[in-house]
Amino acid sequence: MSQESGARTLISQAQLRRGKSRFVYWTLLTLVVLGFTLAFVGPLYWMVTGALKTGQEIAQTPPTLWPNEPDFSNYTNAWSNLNLAKLLFNTFYYAAGAVLFQLVLDTAAAYALSKLRPILGNVILGAMLATLMIPAIVLVVPQYVTVIDLPFAHVNMLDSPFAIWLPLVANAFNIFLLKRFFDSIPDELMAAAQVDGAGPLRTLWSIILPMSRPILGVVSIFAVTYVWKDFLWPKLVMPSPETRTVSVGIYAFSGGSSMNEIVAASVIAAIPTVVIFLIFQRNIMSGLTAGSVKG
């Protein structure tokens, strides 16, 4: 690896200056970048342009790269015919609840494992991480049995938002992510808070959480995107049309609506997640202790 100008690269500048090395390097790099760009942007482009086509044009072979006669009424028809306002509201509601529950309970669990260090804490953490090795589809049946008859309480939670919120709380990956972040916070700050008379809860609220805004933003984005894109679990636990999420609602109407309206509804459903990412992307990797200690 090259260490010229303080940078480490796969190919040194001296090698790039030899013969055709520069041409081969930039050609391969350009092809790789273009390939990944087409792989990620291609489906999005087809979805956005397909929403502007007629039903016959979107189904024709070979497909057209651009609509012959763009029809923006597909979006308005999809909004009204598929009742997207209700579906989006339901999904926003479920996503907001998932964020709240995960931020409160997963943060508390990670804080306890990282800073309070309870007895058998490492064993508990190891058991939680072991669940990450289990395929998610395997857990669907036991989770569904739990939802239809909650142990001890014997409550049926079908068509209840808690059927979505409670399984998301037990998220071993988010707890591990938060714990690793909390581990990097200096213990000296905790000791200083204890000297000032702050208890564990006050320390969490006044010191740990303000320093943890980047990782809390990551967990929030994970929670929102998971609820937004999930299909199988909401379809099982939200059978009523009034409680469907946007992905389940679009699927339910796919049999009786035209394909261009379904594609237009998919575009509308994807917009909120894109907006959320654009808003929070700058905050995800912000500094660990930026602004945490002043004066």
C-alpha positions as protocol buffer text, in pm:
chain_id: "A"
residue {
  index: 1
  type: MET
  ca { x: 0 y: 0 z: 0 }
}
residue {
  index: 2
  type: SER
  ca { x: 111 y: 348 z: -72 }
}
residue {
  index: 3
  type: GLN
  ca { x: 181 y: 593 z: 211 }
}
residue {
  index: 4
  type: GLU
  ca { x: 250 y: 898 z: -6 }
}
residue {
  index: 5
  type: SER
  ca { x: 98 y: 1222 z: 120 }
}
residue {
  index: 6
  type: GLY
  ca { x: -8 y: 1039 z: 437 }
}
residue {
  index: 7
  type: ALA
  ca { x: -273 y: 835 z: 249 }
}
residue {
  index: 8
  type: ARG
  ca { x: -292 y: 456 z: 229 }
}
residue {
  index: 9
  type: THR
  ca { x: -429 y: 321 z: -98 }
}
residue {
  index: 10
  type: LEU
  ca { x: -453 y: -19 z: -268 }
}
residue {
  index: 11
  type: ILE
  ca { x: -234 y: 95 z: -559 }
}
residue {
  index: 12
  type: SER
  ca { x: 57 y: 331 z: -515 }
}
residue {
  index: 13
  type: GLN
  ca { x: 100 y: 642 z: -728 }
}
residue {
  index: 14
  type: ALA
  ca { x: 423 y: 495 z: -866 }
}
residue {
  index: 15
  type: GLN
  ca { x: 235 y: 189 z: -994 }
}
residue {
  index: 16
  type: LEU
  ca { x: -33 y: 407 z: -1150 }
}
residue {
  index: 17
  type: ARG
  ca { x: 232 y: 591 z: -1350 }
}
residue {
  index: 18
  type: ARG
  ca { x: 363 y: 271 z: -1508 }
}
residue {
  index: 19
  type: GLY
  ca { x: 245 y: 208 z: -1864 }
}
residue {
  index: 20
  type: LYS
  ca { x: -127 y: 138 z: -1891 }
}
residue {
  index: 21
  type: SER
  ca { x: -182 y: 100 z: -1518 }
}
residue {
  index: 22
  type: ARG
  ca { x: -362 y: 433 z: -1484 }
}
residue {
  index: 23
  type: PHE
  ca { x: -594 y: 358 z: -1777 }
}
residue {
  index: 24
  type: VAL
  ca { x: -677 y: 9 z: -1648 }
}
residue {
  index: 25
  type: TYR
  ca { x: -732 y: 139 z: -1294 }
}
residue {
  index: 26
  type: TRP
  ca { x: -972 y: 418 z: -1391 }
}
residue {
  index: 27
  type: THR
  ca { x: -1152 y: 198 z: -1641 }
}
residue {
  index: 28
  type: LEU
  ca { x: -1220 y: -71 z: -1380 }
}
residue {
  index: 29
  type: LEU
  ca { x: -1316 y: 189 z: -1120 }
}
residue {
  index: 30
  type: THR
  ca { x: -1558 y: 357 z: -1360 }
}
residue {
  index: 31
  type: LEU
  ca { x: -1718 y: 26 z: -1459 }
}
residue {
  index: 32
  type: VAL
  ca { x: -1763 y: -78 z: -1096 }
}
residue {
  index: 33
  type: VAL
  ca { x: -1915 y: 256 z: -997 }
}
residue {
  index: 34
  type: LEU
  ca { x: -2149 y: 254 z: -1297 }
}
residue {
  index: 35
  type: GLY
  ca { x: -2251 y: -106 z: -1226 }
}
residue {
  index: 36
  type: PHE
  ca { x: -2342 y: -36 z: -863 }
}
residue {
  index: 37
  type: THR
  ca { x: -2518 y: 288 z: -964 }
}
residue {
  index: 38
  type: LEU
  ca { x: -2735 y: 106 z: -1217 }
}
residue {
  index: 39
  type: ALA
  ca { x: -2808 y: -173 z: -967 }
}
residue {
  index: 40
  type: PHE
  ca { x: -2934 y: 72 z: -704 }
}
residue {
  index: 41
  type: VAL
  ca { x: -3082 y: 352 z: -915 }
}
residue {
  index: 42
  type: GLY
  ca { x: -3229 y: 136 z: -1191 }
}
residue {
  index: 43
  type: PRO
  ca { x: -3525 y: -4 z: -993 }
}
residue {
  index: 44
  type: LEU
  ca { x: -3599 y: 342 z: -850 }
}
residue {
  index: 45
  type: TYR
  ca { x: -3595 y: 495 z: -1197 }
}
residue {
  index: 46
  type: TRP
  ca { x: -3829 y: 223 z: -1328 }
}
residue {
  index: 47
  type: MET
  ca { x: -4065 y: 277 z: -1038 }
}
residue {
  index: 48
  type: VAL
  ca { x: -4082 y: 656 z: -1077 }
}
residue {
  index: 49
  type: THR
  ca { x: -4121 y: 648 z: -1457 }
}
residue {
  index: 50
  type: GLY
  ca { x: -4357 y: 349 z: -1444 }
}
residue {
  index: 51
  type: ALA
  ca { x: -4595 y: 552 z: -1228 }
}
residue {
  index: 52
  type: LEU
  ca { x: -4631 y: 796 z: -1520 }
}
residue {
  index: 53
  type: LYS
  ca { x: -4717 y: 532 z: -1780 }
}
residue {
  index: 54
  type: THR
  ca { x: -5049 y: 387 z: -1887 }
}
residue {
  index: 55
  type: GLY
  ca { x: -5140 y: 33 z: -1788 }
}
residue {
  index: 56
  type: GLN
  ca { x: -5069 y: -96 z: -2141 }
}
residue {
  index: 57
  type: GLU
  ca { x: -4733 y: 78 z: -2163 }
}
residue {
  index: 58
  type: ILE
  ca { x: -4608 y: -43 z: -1827 }
}
residue {
  index: 59
  type: ALA
  ca { x: -4692 y: -403 z: -1922 }
}
residue {
  index: 60
  type: GLN
  ca { x: -4548 y: -398 z: -2273 }
}
residue {
  index: 61
  type: THR
  ca { x: -4230 y: -584 z: -2374 }
}
residue {
  index: 62
  type: PRO
  ca { x: -3968 y: -449 z: -2417 }
}
residue {
  index: 63
  type: PRO
  ca { x: -4039 y: -169 z: -2168 }
}
residue {
  index: 64
  type: THR
  ca { x: -3999 y: 196 z: -2264 }
}
residue {
  index: 65
  type: LEU
  ca { x: -3728 y: 401 z: -2093 }
}
residue {
  index: 66
  type: TRP
  ca { x: -3955 y: 706 z: -2066 }
}
residue {
  index: 67
  type: PRO
  ca { x: -4337 y: 733 z: -2078 }
}
residue {
  index: 68
  type: ASN
  ca { x: -4473 y: 820 z: -2420 }
}
residue {
  index: 69
  type: GLU
  ca { x: -4741 y: 1039 z: -2261 }
}
residue {
  index: 70
  type: PRO
  ca { x: -4663 y: 1104 z: -1893 }
}
residue {
  index: 71
  type: ASP
  ca { x: -4980 y: 1090 z: -1686 }
}
residue {
  index: 72
  type: PHE
  ca { x: -4948 y: 1249 z: -1342 }
}
residue {
  index: 73
  type: SER
  ca { x: -5308 y: 1164 z: -1261 }
}
residue {
  index: 74
  type: ASN
  ca { x: -5187 y: 816 z: -1165 }
}
residue {
  index: 75
  type: TYR
  ca { x: -5061 y: 964 z: -839 }
}
residue {
  index: 76
  type: THR
  ca { x: -5389 y: 1133 z: -754 }
}
residue {
  index: 77
  type: ASN
  ca { x: -5586 y: 821 z: -848 }
}
residue {
  index: 78
  type: ALA
  ca { x: -5360 y: 605 z: -633 }
}
residue {
  index: 79
  type: TRP
  ca { x: -5395 y: 845 z: -341 }
}
residue {
  index: 80
  type: SER
  ca { x: -5774 y: 835 z: -351 }
}
residue {
  index: 81
  type: ASN
  ca { x: -5844 y: 480 z: -469 }
}
residue {
  index: 82
  type: LEU
  ca { x: -5600 y: 308 z: -232 }
}
residue {
  index: 83
  type: ASN
  ca { x: -5679 y: 536 z: 65 }
}
residue {
  index: 84
  type: LEU
  ca { x: -5310 y: 615 z: 104 }
}
residue {
  index: 85
  type: ALA
  ca { x: -5372 y: 889 z: 360 }
}
residue {
  index: 86
  type: LYS
  ca { x: -5505 y: 634 z: 610 }
}
residue {
  index: 87
  type: LEU
  ca { x: -5234 y: 380 z: 529 }
}
residue {
  index: 88
  type: LEU
  ca { x: -4956 y: 637 z: 569 }
}
residue {
  index: 89
  type: PHE
  ca { x: -5102 y: 761 z: 897 }
}
residue {
  index: 90
  type: ASN
  ca { x: -5114 y: 406 z: 1034 }
}
residue {
  index: 91
  type: THR
  ca { x: -4754 y: 343 z: 932 }
}
residue {
  index: 92
  type: PHE
  ca { x: -4635 y: 674 z: 1079 }
}
residue {
  index: 93
  type: TYR
  ca { x: -4814 y: 589 z: 1403 }
}
residue {
  index: 94
  type: TYR
  ca { x: -4658 y: 243 z: 1426 }
}
residue {
  index: 95
  type: ALA
  ca { x: -4313 y: 377 z: 1336 }
}
residue {
  index: 96
  type: ALA
  ca { x: -4333 y: 656 z: 1596 }
}
residue {
  index: 97
  type: GLY
  ca { x: -4433 y: 408 z: 1865 }
}
residue {
  index: 98
  type: ALA
  ca { x: -4152 y: 171 z: 1765 }
}
residue {
  index: 99
  type: VAL
  ca { x: -3899 y: 454 z: 1790 }
}
residue {
  index: 100
  type: LEU
  ca { x: -4029 y: 559 z: 2132 }
}
residue {
  index: 101
  type: PHE
  ca { x: -4030 y: 208 z: 2279 }
}
residue {
  index: 102
  type: GLN
  ca { x: -3687 y: 123 z: 2140 }
}
residue {
  index: 103
  type: LEU
  ca { x: -3526 y: 448 z: 2253 }
}
residue {
  index: 104
  type: VAL
  ca { x: -3662 y: 409 z: 2606 }
}
residue {
  index: 105
  type: LEU
  ca { x: -3626 y: 36 z: 2671 }
}
residue {
  index: 106
  type: ASP
  ca { x: -3328 y: -55 z: 2453 }
}
residue {
  index: 107
  type: THR
  ca { x: -3135 y: 247 z: 2582 }
}
residue {
  index: 108
  type: ALA
  ca { x: -3209 y: 149 z: 2940 }
}
residue {
  index: 109
  type: ALA
  ca { x: -3097 y: -210 z: 2876 }
}
residue {
  index: 110
  type: ALA
  ca { x: -2777 y: -100 z: 2702 }
}
residue {
  index: 111
  type: TYR
  ca { x: -2699 y: 153 z: 2975 }
}
residue {
  index: 112
  type: ALA
  ca { x: -2742 y: -111 z: 3245 }
}
residue {
  index: 113
  type: LEU
  ca { x: -2518 y: -361 z: 3064 }
}
residue {
  index: 114
  type: SER
  ca { x: -2253 y: -103 z: 2981 }
}
residue {
  index: 115
  type: LYS
  ca { x: -2227 y: 122 z: 3287 }
}
residue {
  index: 116
  type: LEU
  ca { x: -2416 y: -41 z: 3573 }
}
residue {
  index: 117
  type: ARG
  ca { x: -2268 y: -386 z: 3501 }
}
residue {
  index: 118
  type: PRO
  ca { x: -2522 y: -614 z: 3671 }
}
residue {
  index: 119
  type: ILE
  ca { x: -2444 y: -967 z: 3785 }
}
residue {
  index: 120
  type: LEU
  ca { x: -2440 y: -1208 z: 3488 }
}
residue {
  index: 121
  type: GLY
  ca { x: -2460 y: -909 z: 3254 }
}
residue {
  index: 122
  type: ASN
  ca { x: -2219 y: -1066 z: 3005 }
}
residue {
  index: 123
  type: VAL
  ca { x: -2420 y: -1388 z: 3009 }
}
residue {
  index: 124
  type: ILE
  ca { x: -2740 y: -1194 z: 2936 }
}
residue {
  index: 125
  type: LEU
  ca { x: -2568 y: -1003 z: 2656 }
}
residue {
  index: 126
  type: GLY
  ca { x: -2431 y: -1324 z: 2508 }
}
residue {
  index: 127
  type: ALA
  ca { x: -2775 y: -1484 z: 2516 }
}
residue {
  index: 128
  type: MET
  ca { x: -2924 y: -1183 z: 2338 }
}
residue {
  index: 129
  type: LEU
  ca { x: -2653 y: -1185 z: 2073 }
}
residue {
  index: 130
  type: ALA
  ca { x: -2710 y: -1558 z: 2021 }
}
residue {
  index: 131
  type: THR
  ca { x: -3064 y: -1478 z: 1907 }
}
residue {
  index: 132
  type: LEU
  ca { x: -2915 y: -1290 z: 1611 }
}
residue {
  index: 133
  type: MET
  ca { x: -2808 y: -1627 z: 1471 }
}
residue {
  index: 134
  type: ILE
  ca { x: -3170 y: -1743 z: 1452 }
}
residue {
  index: 135
  type: PRO
  ca { x: -3342 y: -1667 z: 1118 }
}
residue {
  index: 136
  type: ALA
  ca { x: -3617 y: -1410 z: 1167 }
}
residue {
  index: 137
  type: ILE
  ca { x: -3872 y: -1624 z: 983 }
}
residue {
  index: 138
  type: VAL
  ca { x: -3830 y: -1899 z: 1246 }
}
residue {
  index: 139
  type: LEU
  ca { x: -3954 y: -1661 z: 1517 }
}
residue {
  index: 140
  type: VAL
  ca { x: -4275 y: -1570 z: 1335 }
}
residue {
  index: 141
  type: VAL
  ca { x: -4479 y: -1863 z: 1468 }
}
residue {
  index: 142
  type: PRO
  ca { x: -4387 y: -1829 z: 1840 }
}
residue {
  index: 143
  type: GLN
  ca { x: -4430 y: -1452 z: 1821 }
}
residue {
  index: 144
  type: TYR
  ca { x: -4772 y: -1492 z: 1659 }
}
residue {
  index: 145
  type: VAL
  ca { x: -4880 y: -1744 z: 1924 }
}
residue {
  index: 146
  type: THR
  ca { x: -4769 y: -1494 z: 2189 }
}
residue {
  index: 147
  type: VAL
  ca { x: -4962 y: -1210 z: 2024 }
}
residue {
  index: 148
  type: ILE
  ca { x: -5292 y: -1396 z: 2001 }
}
residue {
  index: 149
  type: ASP
  ca { x: -5268 y: -1505 z: 2367 }
}
residue {
  index: 150
  type: LEU
  ca { x: -5029 y: -1290 z: 2571 }
}
residue {
  index: 151
  type: PRO
  ca { x: -4890 y: -1505 z: 2855 }
}
residue {
  index: 152
  type: PHE
  ca { x: -5026 y: -1437 z: 3205 }
}
residue {
  index: 153
  type: ALA
  ca { x: -5249 y: -1152 z: 3083 }
}
residue {
  index: 154
  type: HIS
  ca { x: -5426 y: -1374 z: 2825 }
}
residue {
  index: 155
  type: VAL
  ca { x: -5493 y: -1077 z: 2596 }
}
residue {
  index: 156
  type: ASN
  ca { x: -5537 y: -1098 z: 2220 }
}
residue {
  index: 157
  type: MET
  ca { x: -5331 y: -819 z: 2062 }
}
residue {
  index: 158
  type: LEU
  ca { x: -5437 y: -866 z: 1700 }
}
residue {
  index: 159
  type: ASP
  ca { x: -5515 y: -530 z: 1536 }
}
residue {
  index: 160
  type: SER
  ca { x: -5340 y: -359 z: 1828 }
}
residue {
  index: 161
  type: PRO
  ca { x: -5029 y: -147 z: 1769 }
}
residue {
  index: 162
  type: PHE
  ca { x: -4863 y: -330 z: 2058 }
}
residue {
  index: 163
  type: ALA
  ca { x: -4849 y: -636 z: 1832 }
}
residue {
  index: 164
  type: ILE
  ca { x: -4593 y: -442 z: 1626 }
}
residue {
  index: 165
  type: TRP
  ca { x: -4427 y: -244 z: 1905 }
}
residue {
  index: 166
  type: LEU
  ca { x: -4353 y: -514 z: 2161 }
}
residue {
  index: 167
  type: PRO
  ca { x: -4162 y: -758 z: 1933 }
}
residue {
  index: 168
  type: LEU
  ca { x: -3946 y: -468 z: 1812 }
}
residue {
  index: 169
  type: VAL
  ca { x: -3844 y: -375 z: 2166 }
}
residue {
  index: 170
  type: ALA
  ca { x: -3650 y: -701 z: 2209 }
}
residue {
  index: 171
  type: ASN
  ca { x: -3394 y: -599 z: 1948 }
}
residue {
  index: 172
  type: ALA
  ca { x: -3059 y: -754 z: 2037 }
}
residue {
  index: 173
  type: PHE
  ca { x: -2875 y: -575 z: 1757 }
}
residue {
  index: 174
  type: ASN
  ca { x: -2984 y: -228 z: 1870 }
}
residue {
  index: 175
  type: ILE
  ca { x: -2902 y: -307 z: 2234 }
}
residue {
  index: 176
  type: PHE
  ca { x: -2556 y: -427 z: 2132 }
}
residue {
  index: 177
  type: LEU
  ca { x: -2507 y: -119 z: 1912 }
}
residue {
  index: 178
  type: LEU
  ca { x: -2603 y: 113 z: 2197 }
}
residue {
  index: 179
  type: LYS
  ca { x: -2391 y: -76 z: 2448 }
}
residue {
  index: 180
  type: ARG
  ca { x: -2080 y: -50 z: 2231 }
}
residue {
  index: 181
  type: PHE
  ca { x: -2138 y: 322 z: 2199 }
}
residue {
  index: 182
  type: PHE
  ca { x: -2189 y: 363 z: 2573 }
}
residue {
  index: 183
  type: ASP
  ca { x: -1870 y: 162 z: 2636 }
}
residue {
  index: 184
  type: SER
  ca { x: -1672 y: 427 z: 2449 }
}
residue {
  index: 185
  type: ILE
  ca { x: -1791 y: 705 z: 2681 }
}
residue {
  index: 186
  type: PRO
  ca { x: -1517 y: 767 z: 2942 }
}
residue {
  index: 187
  type: ASP
  ca { x: -1590 y: 633 z: 3289 }
}
residue {
  index: 188
  type: GLU
  ca { x: -1438 y: 953 z: 3428 }
}
residue {
  index: 189
  type: LEU
  ca { x: -1756 y: 1137 z: 3329 }
}
residue {
  index: 190
  type: MET
  ca { x: -1961 y: 885 z: 3526 }
}
residue {
  index: 191
  type: ALA
  ca { x: -1734 y: 923 z: 3827 }
}
residue {
  index: 192
  type: ALA
  ca { x: -1754 y: 1302 z: 3809 }
}
residue {
  index: 193
  type: ALA
  ca { x: -2134 y: 1283 z: 3801 }
}
residue {
  index: 194
  type: GLN
  ca { x: -2135 y: 1057 z: 4107 }
}
residue {
  index: 195
  type: VAL
  ca { x: -1911 y: 1303 z: 4294 }
}
residue {
  index: 196
  type: ASP
  ca { x: -2164 y: 1576 z: 4216 }
}
residue {
  index: 197
  type: GLY
  ca { x: -2438 y: 1360 z: 4367 }
}
residue {
  index: 198
  type: ALA
  ca { x: -2602 y: 1241 z: 4045 }
}
residue {
  index: 199
  type: GLY
  ca { x: -2765 y: 899 z: 4056 }
}
residue {
  index: 200
  type: PRO
  ca { x: -2769 y: 646 z: 3768 }
}
residue {
  index: 201
  type: LEU
  ca { x: -3091 y: 785 z: 3619 }
}
residue {
  index: 202
  type: ARG
  ca { x: -2974 y: 1147 z: 3636 }
}
residue {
  index: 203
  type: THR
  ca { x: -2640 y: 1048 z: 3484 }
}
residue {
  index: 204
  type: LEU
  ca { x: -2817 y: 875 z: 3198 }
}
residue {
  index: 205
  type: TRP
  ca { x: -3041 y: 1173 z: 3131 }
}
residue {
  index: 206
  type: SER
  ca { x: -2787 y: 1454 z: 3174 }
}
residue {
  index: 207
  type: ILE
  ca { x: -2463 y: 1300 z: 3046 }
}
residue {
  index: 208
  type: ILE
  ca { x: -2507 y: 978 z: 2849 }
}
residue {
  index: 209
  type: LEU
  ca { x: -2806 y: 1072 z: 2633 }
}
residue {
  index: 210
  type: PRO
  ca { x: -2675 y: 1415 z: 2518 }
}
residue {
  index: 211
  type: MET
  ca { x: -2352 y: 1247 z: 2408 }
}
residue {
  index: 212
  type: SER
  ca { x: -2539 y: 964 z: 2237 }
}
residue {
  index: 213
  type: ARG
  ca { x: -2748 y: 1161 z: 1992 }
}
residue {
  index: 214
  type: PRO
  ca { x: -2568 y: 1015 z: 1686 }
}
residue {
  index: 215
  type: ILE
  ca { x: -2632 y: 653 z: 1784 }
}
residue {
  index: 216
  type: LEU
  ca { x: -2986 y: 731 z: 1900 }
}
residue {
  index: 217
  type: GLY
  ca { x: -3047 y: 877 z: 1555 }
}
residue {
  index: 218
  type: VAL
  ca { x: -2919 y: 557 z: 1395 }
}
residue {
  index: 219
  type: VAL
  ca { x: -3147 y: 341 z: 1612 }
}
residue {
  index: 220
  type: SER
  ca { x: -3443 y: 566 z: 1530 }
}
residue {
  index: 221
  type: ILE
  ca { x: -3378 y: 538 z: 1156 }
}
residue {
  index: 222
  type: PHE
  ca { x: -3347 y: 160 z: 1186 }
}
residue {
  index: 223
  type: ALA
  ca { x: -3679 y: 143 z: 1370 }
}
residue {
  index: 224
  type: VAL
  ca { x: -3861 y: 364 z: 1119 }
}
residue {
  index: 225
  type: THR
  ca { x: -3728 y: 186 z: 811 }
}
residue {
  index: 226
  type: TYR
  ca { x: -3798 y: -156 z: 961 }
}
residue {
  index: 227
  type: VAL
  ca { x: -4162 y: -74 z: 1031 }
}
residue {
  index: 228
  type: TRP
  ca { x: -4199 y: 99 z: 696 }
}
residue {
  index: 229
  type: LYS
  ca { x: -4067 y: -187 z: 485 }
}
residue {
  index: 230
  type: ASP
  ca { x: -4196 y: -481 z: 691 }
}
residue {
  index: 231
  type: PHE
  ca { x: -4471 y: -678 z: 522 }
}
residue {
  index: 232
  type: LEU
  ca { x: -4517 y: -1029 z: 664 }
}
residue {
  index: 233
  type: TRP
  ca { x: -4558 y: -942 z: 1033 }
}
residue {
  index: 234
  type: PRO
  ca { x: -4805 y: -651 z: 985 }
}
residue {
  index: 235
  type: LYS
  ca { x: -5004 y: -867 z: 746 }
}
residue {
  index: 236
  type: LEU
  ca { x: -5038 y: -1135 z: 1013 }
}
residue {
  index: 237
  type: VAL
  ca { x: -5117 y: -917 z: 1316 }
}
residue {
  index: 238
  type: MET
  ca { x: -5312 y: -637 z: 1143 }
}
residue {
  index: 239
  type: PRO
  ca { x: -5582 y: -823 z: 947 }
}
residue {
  index: 240
  type: SER
  ca { x: -5837 y: -541 z: 963 }
}
residue {
  index: 241
  type: PRO
  ca { x: -5839 y: -292 z: 671 }
}
residue {
  index: 242
  type: GLU
  ca { x: -5849 y: -2 z: 919 }
}
residue {
  index: 243
  type: THR
  ca { x: -5518 y: -104 z: 1082 }
}
residue {
  index: 244
  type: ARG
  ca { x: -5310 y: -198 z: 777 }
}
residue {
  index: 245
  type: THR
  ca { x: -4968 y: -52 z: 707 }
}
residue {
  index: 246
  type: VAL
  ca { x: -4890 y: 106 z: 373 }
}
residue {
  index: 247
  type: SER
  ca { x: -4706 y: -198 z: 236 }
}
residue {
  index: 248
  type: VAL
  ca { x: -4988 y: -436 z: 333 }
}
residue {
  index: 249
  type: GLY
  ca { x: -5251 y: -192 z: 205 }
}
residue {
  index: 250
  type: ILE
  ca { x: -5085 y: -158 z: -136 }
}
residue {
  index: 251
  type: TYR
  ca { x: -5061 y: -535 z: -163 }
}
residue {
  index: 252
  type: ALA
  ca { x: -5427 y: -577 z: -67 }
}
residue {
  index: 253
  type: PHE
  ca { x: -5538 y: -343 z: -346 }
}
residue {
  index: 254
  type: SER
  ca { x: -5300 y: -486 z: -606 }
}
residue {
  index: 255
  type: GLY
  ca { x: -5554 y: -740 z: -725 }
}
residue {
  index: 256
  type: GLY
  ca { x: -5824 y: -485 z: -811 }
}
residue {
  index: 257
  type: SER
  ca { x: -5624 y: -179 z: -919 }
}
residue {
  index: 258
  type: SER
  ca { x: -5428 y: -108 z: -1235 }
}
residue {
  index: 259
  type: MET
  ca { x: -5055 y: -165 z: -1229 }
}
residue {
  index: 260
  type: ASN
  ca { x: -4967 y: 201 z: -1292 }
}
residue {
  index: 261
  type: GLU
  ca { x: -5166 y: 307 z: -983 }
}
residue {
  index: 262
  type: ILE
  ca { x: -4993 y: 41 z: -773 }
}
residue {
  index: 263
  type: VAL
  ca { x: -4653 y: 166 z: -890 }
}
residue {
  index: 264
  type: ALA
  ca { x: -4756 y: 526 z: -819 }
}
residue {
  index: 265
  type: ALA
  ca { x: -4866 y: 424 z: -468 }
}
residue {
  index: 266
  type: SER
  ca { x: -4528 y: 256 z: -416 }
}
residue {
  index: 267
  type: VAL
  ca { x: -4352 y: 579 z: -513 }
}
residue {
  index: 268
  type: ILE
  ca { x: -4560 y: 778 z: -264 }
}
residue {
  index: 269
  type: ALA
  ca { x: -4492 y: 520 z: 7 }
}
residue {
  index: 270
  type: ALA
  ca { x: -4116 y: 542 z: -52 }
}
residue {
  index: 271
  type: ILE
  ca { x: -4095 y: 921 z: -26 }
}
residue {
  index: 272
  type: PRO
  ca { x: -4112 y: 951 z: 357 }
}
residue {
  index: 273
  type: THR
  ca { x: -3817 y: 716 z: 414 }
}
residue {
  index: 274
  type: VAL
  ca { x: -3607 y: 905 z: 161 }
}
residue {
  index: 275
  type: VAL
  ca { x: -3694 y: 1236 z: 328 }
}
residue {
  index: 276
  type: ILE
  ca { x: -3609 y: 1097 z: 673 }
}
residue {
  index: 277
  type: PHE
  ca { x: -3272 y: 979 z: 546 }
}
residue {
  index: 278
  type: LEU
  ca { x: -3190 y: 1314 z: 387 }
}
residue {
  index: 279
  type: ILE
  ca { x: -3277 y: 1495 z: 710 }
}
residue {
  index: 280
  type: PHE
  ca { x: -3075 y: 1276 z: 947 }
}
residue {
  index: 281
  type: GLN
  ca { x: -2780 y: 1167 z: 732 }
}
residue {
  index: 282
  type: ARG
  ca { x: -2552 y: 1440 z: 865 }
}
residue {
  index: 283
  type: ASN
  ca { x: -2621 y: 1353 z: 1228 }
}
residue {
  index: 284
  type: ILE
  ca { x: -2550 y: 980 z: 1214 }
}
residue {
  index: 285
  type: MET
  ca { x: -2168 y: 997 z: 1230 }
}
residue {
  index: 286
  type: SER
  ca { x: -2125 y: 1317 z: 1429 }
}
residue {
  index: 287
  type: GLY
  ca { x: -1853 y: 1334 z: 1695 }
}
residue {
  index: 288
  type: LEU
  ca { x: -1880 y: 1127 z: 2013 }
}
residue {
  index: 289
  type: THR
  ca { x: -1811 y: 1396 z: 2272 }
}
residue {
  index: 290
  type: ALA
  ca { x: -1884 y: 1707 z: 2067 }
}
residue {
  index: 291
  type: GLY
  ca { x: -2025 y: 1966 z: 2307 }
}
residue {
  index: 292
  type: SER
  ca { x: -2052 y: 1718 z: 2596 }
}
residue {
  index: 293
  type: VAL
  ca { x: -1797 y: 1889 z: 2820 }
}
residue {
  index: 294
  type: LYS
  ca { x: -1797 y: 2263 z: 2841 }
}
residue {
  index: 295
  type: GLY
  ca { x: -1619 y: 2502 z: 3066 }
}
